[in-house]
GROMACS .gro file of C-alpha atoms in nm:
model
  461
    1MET     CA    1  -2.245   1.331  -0.675
    2THR     CA    2  -2.407   1.039  -0.496
    3ASN     CA    3  -2.490   1.082  -0.129
    4ARG     CA    4  -2.192   0.909   0.026
    5GLY     CA    5  -2.361   0.869   0.361
    6THR     CA    6  -2.648   0.653   0.234
    7THR     CA    7  -2.512   0.465  -0.065
    8ARG     CA    8  -2.388   0.118   0.026
    9ARG     CA    9  -2.356  -0.048  -0.315
   10GLY     CA   10  -2.319  -0.390  -0.163
   11VAL     CA   11  -2.002  -0.317   0.031
   12PHE     CA   12  -2.101  -0.532   0.326
   13GLY     CA   13  -2.081  -0.835   0.103
   14ALA     CA   14  -1.734  -0.740  -0.012
   15LEU     CA   15  -1.594  -0.686   0.333
   16ALA     CA   16  -1.552  -1.018   0.506
   17GLY     CA   17  -1.565  -1.390   0.460
   18ALA     CA   18  -1.939  -1.395   0.408
   19ALA     CA   19  -2.116  -1.628   0.170
   20ALA     CA   20  -2.285  -1.345  -0.019
   21VAL     CA   21  -2.004  -1.168  -0.197
   22THR     CA   22  -2.057  -0.858  -0.407
   23ALA     CA   23  -1.900  -0.916  -0.746
   24ILE     CA   24  -1.681  -0.654  -0.903
   25PRO     CA   25  -1.825  -0.462  -1.198
   26ALA     CA   26  -1.808  -0.649  -1.526
   27GLU     CA   27  -1.722  -0.522  -1.869
   28ALA     CA   28  -2.017  -0.377  -2.056
   29GLY     CA   29  -2.246  -0.654  -2.172
   30ALA     CA   30  -2.081  -0.921  -1.957
   31ALA     CA   31  -2.220  -1.084  -1.647
   32PRO     CA   32  -2.035  -0.997  -1.325
   33ILE     CA   33  -1.843  -1.304  -1.211
   34GLU     CA   34  -1.631  -1.337  -0.900
   35THR     CA   35  -1.568  -1.679  -0.751
   36PRO     CA   36  -1.403  -1.783  -0.424
   37PHE     CA   37  -1.028  -1.821  -0.464
   38LYS     CA   38  -0.894  -2.162  -0.554
   39ALA     CA   39  -0.536  -2.233  -0.649
   40GLU     CA   40  -0.459  -2.426  -0.963
   41ARG     CA   41  -0.138  -2.624  -0.985
   42GLY     CA   42   0.088  -2.541  -1.274
   43SER     CA   43   0.424  -2.398  -1.357
   44ALA     CA   44   0.575  -2.080  -1.495
   45ARG     CA   45   0.915  -1.926  -1.515
   46ARG     CA   46   1.008  -1.666  -1.255
   47PRO     CA   47   0.781  -1.367  -1.307
   48ASN     CA   48   0.852  -1.002  -1.340
   49ILE     CA   49   0.714  -0.825  -1.033
   50LEU     CA   50   0.524  -0.498  -1.046
   51PHE     CA   51   0.422  -0.375  -0.701
   52ILE     CA   52   0.197  -0.069  -0.726
   53LEU     CA   53   0.143   0.128  -0.407
   54ALA     CA   54  -0.115   0.404  -0.383
   55ASP     CA   55  -0.084   0.664  -0.108
   56ASP     CA   56  -0.364   0.716   0.146
   57LEU     CA   57  -0.622   0.542  -0.074
   58GLY     CA   58  -0.924   0.445   0.132
   59TRP     CA   59  -1.080   0.102   0.166
   60ALA     CA   60  -1.376   0.177  -0.062
   61ASP     CA   61  -1.223   0.439  -0.292
   62LEU     CA   62  -1.230   0.200  -0.590
   63SER     CA   63  -1.551   0.114  -0.770
   64SER     CA   64  -1.458  -0.254  -0.734
   65TYR     CA   65  -1.462  -0.203  -0.356
   66GLY     CA   66  -1.789  -0.013  -0.347
   67SER     CA   67  -1.720   0.354  -0.418
   68PRO     CA   68  -2.045   0.524  -0.521
   69ASP     CA   69  -1.867   0.822  -0.676
   70ILE     CA   70  -1.533   0.716  -0.818
   71SER     CA   71  -1.490   0.523  -1.143
   72THR     CA   72  -1.176   0.308  -1.159
   73PRO     CA   73  -1.211   0.089  -1.471
   74ASN     CA   74  -0.842   0.002  -1.498
   75LEU     CA   75  -0.806  -0.121  -1.142
   76ASP     CA   76  -1.140  -0.298  -1.172
   77ARG     CA   77  -1.005  -0.472  -1.482
   78LEU     CA   78  -0.691  -0.566  -1.290
   79ALA     CA   79  -0.909  -0.723  -1.021
   80ARG     CA   80  -1.115  -0.911  -1.279
   81GLY     CA   81  -0.792  -1.052  -1.417
   82GLY     CA   82  -0.682  -1.198  -1.085
   83VAL     CA   83  -0.773  -1.196  -0.718
   84ARG     CA   84  -0.940  -0.923  -0.514
   85PHE     CA   85  -0.864  -0.946  -0.142
   86THR     CA   86  -1.137  -0.826   0.091
   87GLN     CA   87  -0.921  -0.839   0.404
   88GLY     CA   88  -0.597  -0.682   0.292
   89TYR     CA   89  -0.411  -0.478   0.555
   90SER     CA   90  -0.129  -0.228   0.565
   91ALA     CA   91   0.155  -0.287   0.810
   92GLY     CA   92   0.122   0.064   0.947
   93ALA     CA   93  -0.140   0.333   0.990
   94VAL     CA   94   0.075   0.596   0.815
   95CYS     CA   95   0.315   0.606   0.522
   96SER     CA   96   0.672   0.517   0.614
   97PRO     CA   97   0.613   0.230   0.862
   98THR     CA   98   0.425   0.039   0.593
   99ARG     CA   99   0.694   0.109   0.333
  100VAL     CA  100   0.968  -0.004   0.569
  101ALA     CA  101   0.772  -0.327   0.626
  102LEU     CA  102   0.731  -0.381   0.252
  103TYR     CA  103   1.095  -0.315   0.175
  104THR     CA  104   1.229  -0.533   0.459
  105GLY     CA  105   0.955  -0.795   0.504
  106ARG     CA  106   0.964  -0.725   0.877
  107LEU     CA  107   0.754  -0.539   1.131
  108PRO     CA  108   0.821  -0.165   1.121
  109GLY     CA  109   0.948  -0.174   1.479
  110ARG     CA  110   1.242  -0.396   1.387
  111THR     CA  111   1.437  -0.101   1.245
  112PRO     CA  112   1.477   0.260   1.363
  113GLY     CA  113   1.335   0.380   1.030
  114GLY     CA  114   1.005   0.215   1.109
  115LEU     CA  115   0.952   0.406   1.434
  116PRO     CA  116   0.867   0.761   1.316
  117GLU     CA  117   0.503   0.816   1.223
  118PRO     CA  118   0.609   0.900   0.958
  119ILE     CA  119   0.975   0.978   0.873
  120GLY     CA  120   0.987   1.356   0.852
  121SER     CA  121   1.337   1.483   0.917
  122VAL     CA  122   1.689   1.438   0.789
  123ASN     CA  123   1.901   1.245   1.040
  124GLU     CA  124   2.125   0.940   1.068
  125ARG     CA  125   1.866   0.726   1.247
  126ASP     CA  126   1.537   0.740   1.056
  127GLY     CA  127   1.577   0.515   0.755
  128ILE     CA  128   1.671   0.170   0.624
  129PRO     CA  129   2.045   0.105   0.672
  130ALA     CA  130   2.244  -0.003   0.368
  131THR     CA  131   2.339  -0.320   0.557
  132HIS     CA  132   1.978  -0.433   0.596
  133PRO     CA  133   1.855  -0.681   0.333
  134THR     CA  134   1.550  -0.574   0.134
  135LEU     CA  135   1.312  -0.720  -0.118
  136ALA     CA  136   1.523  -0.556  -0.387
  137SER     CA  137   1.864  -0.668  -0.261
  138LEU     CA  138   1.748  -1.028  -0.213
  139LEU     CA  139   1.590  -1.043  -0.559
  140LYS     CA  140   1.896  -0.880  -0.710
  141ARG     CA  141   2.106  -1.173  -0.586
  142GLN     CA  142   1.878  -1.396  -0.793
  143GLY     CA  143   1.937  -1.199  -1.111
  144TYR     CA  144   1.649  -0.954  -1.097
  145ALA     CA  145   1.689  -0.601  -1.225
  146THR     CA  146   1.539  -0.367  -0.967
  147ALA     CA  147   1.382  -0.022  -0.985
  148LEU     CA  148   1.181   0.205  -0.757
  149ILE     CA  149   0.984   0.485  -0.918
  150GLY     CA  150   0.789   0.736  -0.710
  151LYS     CA  151   0.776   0.786  -0.335
  152TRP     CA  152   1.059   0.622  -0.139
  153HIS     CA  153   0.998   0.747   0.219
  154GLY     CA  154   1.260   0.513   0.363
  155GLY     CA  155   1.499   0.783   0.485
  156PHE     CA  156   1.651   1.105   0.353
  157LEU     CA  157   1.978   1.181   0.182
  158PRO     CA  158   2.265   1.199   0.262
  159ASN     CA  159   2.215   0.898   0.489
  160PHE     CA  160   1.961   0.677   0.311
  161SER     CA  161   1.866   0.595  -0.046
  162PRO     CA  162   1.706   0.317  -0.253
  163LEU     CA  163   2.033   0.285  -0.444
  164ARG     CA  164   2.209   0.183  -0.123
  165THR     CA  165   1.957  -0.087  -0.033
  166GLY     CA  166   1.923  -0.294  -0.349
  167TRP     CA  167   1.749  -0.090  -0.616
  168ASP     CA  168   1.945  -0.039  -0.938
  169TYR     CA  169   1.739   0.261  -1.045
  170PHE     CA  170   1.544   0.527  -0.859
  171PHE     CA  171   1.338   0.819  -0.981
  172GLY     CA  172   1.110   1.001  -0.742
  173ASN     CA  173   1.080   1.179  -0.409
  174TYR     CA  174   1.243   1.098  -0.077
  175SER     CA  175   0.986   1.269   0.147
  176GLY     CA  176   0.632   1.178   0.244
  177GLY     CA  177   0.461   1.407  -0.003
  178VAL     CA  178   0.529   1.676  -0.260
  179ASP     CA  179   0.331   1.943  -0.436
  180TYR     CA  180   0.210   1.778  -0.756
  181TYR     CA  181   0.343   2.056  -0.980
  182SER     CA  182   0.634   2.229  -0.804
  183LYS     CA  183   0.767   1.910  -0.633
  184TYR     CA  184   0.833   2.099  -0.308
  185SER     CA  185   0.788   1.901   0.013
  186HIS     CA  186   0.713   1.968   0.380
  187THR     CA  187   1.087   2.013   0.435
  188GLY     CA  188   1.063   2.339   0.243
  189LYS     CA  189   1.290   2.198  -0.026
  190TYR     CA  190   1.256   2.071  -0.380
  191ASP     CA  191   1.226   1.692  -0.384
  192LEU     CA  192   1.253   1.522  -0.722
  193PHE     CA  193   1.555   1.301  -0.782
  194GLU     CA  194   1.700   1.055  -1.025
  195GLY     CA  195   1.917   0.837  -0.808
  196GLU     CA  196   2.073   1.076  -0.558
  197THR     CA  197   2.082   1.376  -0.791
  198ALA     CA  198   1.809   1.637  -0.809
  199VAL     CA  199   1.656   1.663  -1.157
  200GLU     CA  200   1.497   1.960  -1.327
  201ASN     CA  201   1.123   1.993  -1.286
  202ASP     CA  202   0.940   1.978  -1.618
  203GLY     CA  203   0.629   2.130  -1.458
  204ARG     CA  204   0.399   1.836  -1.524
  205TYR     CA  205   0.159   1.672  -1.280
  206TYR     CA  206   0.356   1.430  -1.064
  207THR     CA  207   0.128   1.126  -1.102
  208ASP     CA  208   0.167   1.156  -1.480
  209VAL     CA  209   0.545   1.191  -1.453
  210ILE     CA  210   0.572   0.876  -1.241
  211ALA     CA  211   0.352   0.677  -1.481
  212ASP     CA  212   0.557   0.788  -1.780
  213LYS     CA  213   0.879   0.682  -1.608
  214ALA     CA  214   0.728   0.345  -1.520
  215GLU     CA  215   0.607   0.293  -1.875
  216GLY     CA  216   0.956   0.371  -2.002
  217TYR     CA  217   1.108   0.117  -1.766
  218ILE     CA  218   0.866  -0.155  -1.875
  219ARG     CA  219   0.918  -0.085  -2.245
  220LYS     CA  220   1.296  -0.094  -2.236
  221LYS     CA  221   1.480  -0.414  -2.321
  222HIS     CA  222   1.525  -0.650  -2.026
  223ASP     CA  223   1.757  -0.950  -2.035
  224GLY     CA  224   1.598  -1.116  -1.734
  225PRO     CA  225   1.322  -1.076  -1.474
  226TRP     CA  226   1.268  -0.742  -1.305
  227LEU     CA  227   1.117  -0.589  -0.994
  228LEU     CA  228   0.951  -0.250  -1.020
  229ASN     CA  229   0.820  -0.081  -0.705
  230LEU     CA  230   0.583   0.181  -0.844
  231ASN     CA  231   0.494   0.415  -0.559
  232PHE     CA  232   0.247   0.688  -0.650
  233THR     CA  233   0.187   0.980  -0.414
  234SER     CA  234  -0.175   1.007  -0.525
  235PRO     CA  235  -0.424   1.062  -0.368
  236HIS     CA  236  -0.211   1.200  -0.080
  237TRP     CA  237  -0.236   1.570   0.000
  238PRO     CA  238  -0.203   1.843  -0.122
  239TRP     CA  239  -0.545   1.826  -0.280
  240GLU     CA  240  -0.450   1.906  -0.637
  241ALA     CA  241  -0.613   1.742  -0.935
  242PRO     CA  242  -0.465   1.763  -1.284
  243GLY     CA  243  -0.489   2.125  -1.396
  244ASP     CA  244  -0.496   2.279  -1.047
  245ARG     CA  245  -0.188   2.488  -1.112
  246ARG     CA  246  -0.324   2.793  -0.932
  247ILE     CA  247  -0.362   2.593  -0.611
  248SER     CA  248  -0.008   2.459  -0.657
  249GLU     CA  249   0.131   2.808  -0.706
  250GLU     CA  250  -0.036   2.930  -0.386
  251ILE     CA  251   0.089   2.636  -0.178
  252THR     CA  252   0.439   2.654  -0.321
  253ALA     CA  253   0.465   3.028  -0.256
  254ARG     CA  254   0.368   2.970   0.106
  255ILE     CA  255   0.625   2.690   0.142
  256LYS     CA  256   0.901   2.908  -0.001
  257ALA     CA  257   0.797   3.186   0.237
  258GLY     CA  258   0.857   2.954   0.532
  259ASP     CA  259   0.509   2.811   0.588
  260VAL     CA  260   0.597   2.443   0.555
  261GLN     CA  261   0.255   2.350   0.697
  262ALA     CA  262   0.103   2.469   0.370
  263ILE     CA  263   0.182   2.134   0.205
  264PHE     CA  264  -0.063   1.958   0.438
  265HIS     CA  265  -0.340   2.166   0.277
  266ASN     CA  266  -0.564   2.170   0.582
  267ASP     CA  267  -0.748   2.467   0.436
  268GLY     CA  268  -0.829   2.311   0.100
  269GLY     CA  269  -0.957   2.015  -0.093
  270SER     CA  270  -1.303   1.883  -0.179
  271LEU     CA  271  -1.477   1.560  -0.266
  272GLU     CA  272  -1.481   1.667  -0.630
  273THR     CA  273  -1.104   1.721  -0.632
  274TYR     CA  274  -1.044   1.390  -0.461
  275VAL     CA  275  -1.251   1.204  -0.719
  276LYS     CA  276  -1.046   1.361  -0.997
  277MET     CA  277  -0.720   1.263  -0.824
  278VAL     CA  278  -0.820   0.897  -0.783
  279GLU     CA  279  -0.962   0.869  -1.134
  280ASN     CA  280  -0.641   1.015  -1.277
  281LEU     CA  281  -0.442   0.763  -1.072
  282ASP     CA  282  -0.653   0.488  -1.224
  283ARG     CA  283  -0.593   0.616  -1.578
  284ARG     CA  284  -0.219   0.631  -1.522
  285ILE     CA  285  -0.210   0.280  -1.377
  286GLY     CA  286  -0.399   0.176  -1.689
  287GLN     CA  287  -0.121   0.336  -1.895
  288VAL     CA  288   0.140   0.123  -1.717
  289LEU     CA  289  -0.064  -0.197  -1.750
  290THR     CA  290  -0.113  -0.127  -2.120
  291ALA     CA  291   0.265  -0.111  -2.160
  292LEU     CA  292   0.288  -0.458  -2.004
  293ARG     CA  293   0.037  -0.594  -2.251
  294GLN     CA  294   0.183  -0.425  -2.557
  295THR     CA  295   0.535  -0.549  -2.479
  296GLY     CA  296   0.419  -0.908  -2.433
  297GLN     CA  297   0.507  -0.913  -2.063
  298GLU     CA  298   0.156  -0.920  -1.916
  299GLU     CA  299   0.121  -1.298  -1.896
  300ASN     CA  300   0.423  -1.353  -1.674
  301THR     CA  301   0.424  -1.034  -1.471
  302LEU     CA  302   0.295  -1.067  -1.116
  303VAL     CA  303   0.117  -0.743  -1.027
  304VAL     CA  304   0.022  -0.647  -0.673
  305PHE     CA  305  -0.178  -0.331  -0.605
  306ALA     CA  306  -0.238  -0.196  -0.253
  307SER     CA  307  -0.241   0.121  -0.046
  308ASP     CA  308   0.012   0.215   0.221
  309ASN     CA  309  -0.260   0.281   0.479
  310GLY     CA  310  -0.625   0.371   0.507
  311GLY     CA  311  -0.785   0.678   0.357
  312GLU     CA  312  -0.760   1.035   0.474
  313ARG     CA  313  -0.998   1.333   0.482
  314PHE     CA  314  -1.192   1.277   0.161
  315SER     CA  315  -1.179   0.898   0.138
  316TYR     CA  316  -1.481   0.670   0.135
  317ASN     CA  317  -1.434   0.396   0.394
  318TRP     CA  318  -1.788   0.270   0.449
  319PRO     CA  319  -1.864   0.063   0.648
  320LEU     CA  320  -1.530   0.083   0.831
  321THR     CA  321  -1.459   0.331   1.108
  322GLY     CA  322  -1.141   0.531   1.150
  323ASN     CA  323  -0.898   0.649   0.886
  324LYS     CA  324  -0.527   0.712   0.833
  325GLY     CA  325  -0.338   0.716   1.163
  326SER     CA  326  -0.584   0.489   1.343
  327LEU     CA  327  -0.562   0.115   1.407
  328SER     CA  328  -0.937   0.085   1.359
  329GLU     CA  329  -1.017  -0.102   1.038
  330GLY     CA  330  -1.050   0.218   0.836
  331GLY     CA  331  -0.689   0.309   0.912
  332ILE     CA  332  -0.530  -0.021   0.811
  333ARG     CA  333  -0.768  -0.219   0.587
  334VAL     CA  334  -0.685  -0.136   0.226
  335PRO     CA  335  -0.785  -0.242  -0.126
  336THR     CA  336  -0.552  -0.522  -0.236
  337ILE     CA  337  -0.538  -0.688  -0.579
  338LEU     CA  338  -0.311  -0.955  -0.728
  339ARG     CA  339  -0.283  -1.061  -1.091
  340TRP     CA  340  -0.050  -1.319  -1.249
  341PRO     CA  341  -0.216  -1.459  -1.564
  342ALA     CA  342   0.046  -1.732  -1.614
  343ARG     CA  343  -0.039  -1.896  -1.280
  344ILE     CA  344  -0.353  -1.757  -1.122
  345ARG     CA  345  -0.705  -1.780  -1.259
  346ALA     CA  346  -0.899  -1.459  -1.322
  347GLY     CA  347  -1.219  -1.340  -1.156
  348GLN     CA  348  -1.153  -1.456  -0.801
  349VAL     CA  349  -1.200  -1.313  -0.453
  350SER     CA  350  -1.016  -1.407  -0.133
  351HIS     CA  351  -1.126  -1.336   0.222
  352GLU     CA  352  -0.797  -1.441   0.381
  353PRO     CA  353  -0.640  -1.169   0.599
  354VAL     CA  354  -0.310  -1.058   0.444
  355VAL     CA  355  -0.073  -0.779   0.546
  356THR     CA  356   0.198  -0.578   0.371
  357HIS     CA  357   0.500  -0.783   0.480
  358ASP     CA  358   0.327  -1.106   0.376
  359TRP     CA  359   0.375  -0.988   0.018
  360THR     CA  360   0.750  -0.949   0.072
  361ALA     CA  361   0.778  -1.308   0.192
  362THR     CA  362   0.550  -1.427  -0.089
  363LEU     CA  363   0.741  -1.254  -0.368
  364LEU     CA  364   1.075  -1.378  -0.238
  365GLU     CA  365   0.953  -1.739  -0.236
  366ILE     CA  366   0.798  -1.715  -0.581
  367ALA     CA  367   1.120  -1.566  -0.719
  368GLY     CA  368   1.334  -1.832  -0.552
  369ALA     CA  369   1.510  -1.588  -0.317
  370ALA     CA  370   1.593  -1.698   0.036
  371PRO     CA  371   1.554  -1.450   0.324
  372ASP     CA  372   1.866  -1.347   0.512
  373ARG     CA  373   1.888  -1.564   0.825
  374ALA     CA  374   2.027  -1.275   1.025
  375TYR     CA  375   1.713  -1.073   0.950
  376PRO     CA  376   1.421  -1.319   0.981
  377LEU     CA  377   1.099  -1.214   0.811
  378ASP     CA  378   0.781  -1.135   1.001
  379GLY     CA  379   0.568  -1.177   0.692
  380THR     CA  380   0.411  -1.511   0.603
  381SER     CA  381   0.452  -1.637   0.248
  382LEU     CA  382   0.124  -1.687   0.067
  383ALA     CA  383   0.290  -1.882  -0.215
  384GLY     CA  384   0.154  -2.217  -0.095
  385TYR     CA  385  -0.198  -2.074  -0.073
  386LEU     CA  386  -0.183  -1.898  -0.410
  387LEU     CA  387  -0.009  -2.165  -0.614
  388ARG     CA  388  -0.056  -2.503  -0.443
  389GLY     CA  389  -0.387  -2.482  -0.259
  390SER     CA  390  -0.238  -2.487   0.091
  391ASP     CA  391  -0.414  -2.319   0.380
  392VAL     CA  392  -0.277  -1.983   0.485
  393PRO     CA  393  -0.066  -2.060   0.794
  394GLU     CA  394  -0.231  -1.955   1.117
  395ARG     CA  395  -0.060  -1.649   1.260
  396ASP     CA  396  -0.130  -1.331   1.448
  397ILE     CA  397  -0.122  -0.996   1.268
  398PHE     CA  398   0.033  -0.727   1.486
  399TRP     CA  399   0.011  -0.347   1.474
  400ARG     CA  400   0.126  -0.070   1.700
  401THR     CA  401   0.155   0.306   1.699
  402ARG     CA  402   0.277   0.531   1.975
  403ALA     CA  403  -0.082   0.568   2.097
  404ASN     CA  404  -0.262   0.249   1.989
  405ARG     CA  405  -0.223  -0.126   1.972
  406ALA     CA  406  -0.397  -0.401   1.776
  407LEU     CA  407  -0.366  -0.772   1.706
  408ARG     CA  408  -0.580  -0.992   1.484
  409ARG     CA  409  -0.617  -1.367   1.524
  410GLY     CA  410  -0.871  -1.528   1.295
  411ARG     CA  411  -1.200  -1.346   1.334
  412TRP     CA  412  -1.093  -1.171   1.655
  413LYS     CA  413  -0.930  -0.830   1.676
  414TYR     CA  414  -0.785  -0.695   1.999
  415LEU     CA  415  -0.775  -0.316   1.990
  416ARG     CA  416  -0.668  -0.045   2.232
  417LEU     CA  417  -0.720   0.310   2.111
  418SER     CA  418  -0.684   0.486   2.445
  419THR     CA  419  -0.650   0.315   2.782
  420SER     CA  420  -0.916   0.043   2.759
  421ASP     CA  421  -0.905  -0.285   2.571
  422ALA     CA  422  -1.168  -0.375   2.314
  423LEU     CA  423  -1.245  -0.697   2.130
  424TYR     CA  424  -1.424  -0.722   1.797
  425ASP     CA  425  -1.536  -1.000   1.570
  426VAL     CA  426  -1.427  -0.819   1.255
  427GLU     CA  427  -1.574  -1.079   1.022
  428ALA     CA  428  -1.922  -1.025   1.159
  429ASP     CA  429  -1.865  -0.662   1.265
  430PRO     CA  430  -1.611  -0.490   1.038
  431ARG     CA  431  -1.745  -0.156   1.160
  432GLU     CA  432  -1.614  -0.240   1.510
  433GLN     CA  433  -1.926  -0.131   1.695
  434ALA     CA  434  -1.997  -0.435   1.915
  435ASN     CA  435  -1.724  -0.447   2.182
  436LEU     CA  436  -1.718  -0.808   2.305
  437ALA     CA  437  -1.440  -0.763   2.562
  438ALA     CA  438  -1.670  -0.809   2.861
  439LYS     CA  439  -1.823  -1.125   2.711
  440HIS     CA  440  -1.487  -1.284   2.630
  441PRO     CA  441  -1.232  -1.165   2.887
  442GLU     CA  442  -1.024  -1.480   2.837
  443ILE     CA  443  -0.975  -1.399   2.467
  444VAL     CA  444  -0.882  -1.041   2.550
  445ALA     CA  445  -0.625  -1.161   2.802
  446GLU     CA  446  -0.476  -1.410   2.557
  447LEU     CA  447  -0.449  -1.161   2.270
  448ARG     CA  448  -0.317  -0.887   2.500
  449ALA     CA  449  -0.044  -1.120   2.625
  450ARG     CA  450   0.050  -1.211   2.270
  451TRP     CA  451   0.063  -0.844   2.166
  452GLU     CA  452   0.291  -0.766   2.459
  453GLN     CA  453   0.512  -1.065   2.379
  454ILE     CA  454   0.566  -0.945   2.020
  455ASN     CA  455   0.609  -0.585   2.130
  456ALA     CA  456   0.882  -0.684   2.378
  457GLY     CA  457   1.097  -0.796   2.087
  458LEU     CA  458   1.073  -0.464   1.901
  459LEU     CA  459   1.261  -0.139   1.935
  460SER     CA  460   1.116   0.110   2.178
  461TYR     CA  461   0.979   0.440   2.056
   0.00000   0.00000   0.00000
């Protein structure tokens, strides 16, 4: 394998709004082309929406984002067909807060289910209430069929379920992660459901099962537009690549014996295994995208691909610092791709900062669905930027965890990881090494005050 510590592969150019942008890999024999994003006016009927969420995929874990070791031709092709975002962010630093933000279009701290880091236990508090509007419920009112396949992580049965919050169909796991073969989770229980009923395990690798279910959904007859949230668990722990049944058997035996920590796999994994997991994820996404093309739905299906947070132990995040759980760039900056052939030109790159709940607002506007006035969105719609050439509205991007705080405004990022405030120009310094707080105390004070103002309107931990 390539030396991950020294290979850069042009990632600096891909990171920020710099003039010199590293183009994504081209097809064999073709020149690499990636131009700054520019909207083109036009029209199209309401699109199908396919939102693909990877789990714990690091900033540079795709070859189109600079990975020296991992080959992701299908996701690279997706990026070539649309827009690659260099400053895409997750709403949270761990799994469930980001998912709650995506489902609701609001900051995780607006609902009790967004407070745990992440949701880990069965109770009546930690989840999305059936009364809360979601992307699915709002689109459903506009005639969309809705499905969620894969990892839900928005609250456990018997209190919470996708079927109670707007999705017509659900197949997948309720918890934060399952063994890829046995489907046992950190709860010590089996976790594979169709709707709210446990289904028999066919023994296959979970990423493959999810892709097959998604392909089946796409290929079935649809009488109108549809929303499919496709939530893979890969490359989340445990560190099992296709074929690693012996590792699965060992972990599952430990879980059944009462060692629920076994699922976290702190005593296993390797770079080689991780590469296999990500490359299999890419192949399976390719399978789903092929189904779109073969059924004639590719042209008017809006596809978004992102990760729920930054990478974990074996991810490649260069040149970012931090990883999952941190509000440093490596914990929240994620690969983000959009493709909609009917309306958006291929081969583009955007350096606009975007965050998970922006996509909720964007998809609702594009589909003609109005937000619920009783539950105002925190996300900013990008529809004007993507389709009409408008500027992205100026706004602050807010993050918090129990231990950290962060707020981004333009090029500036206010960050507190312990007890002291830091300030970074993340366009010039995405690695967050030059703390400019002492040079610009007035900016620190302004961004701190804004962070505290937003935080005051959220639920307390």
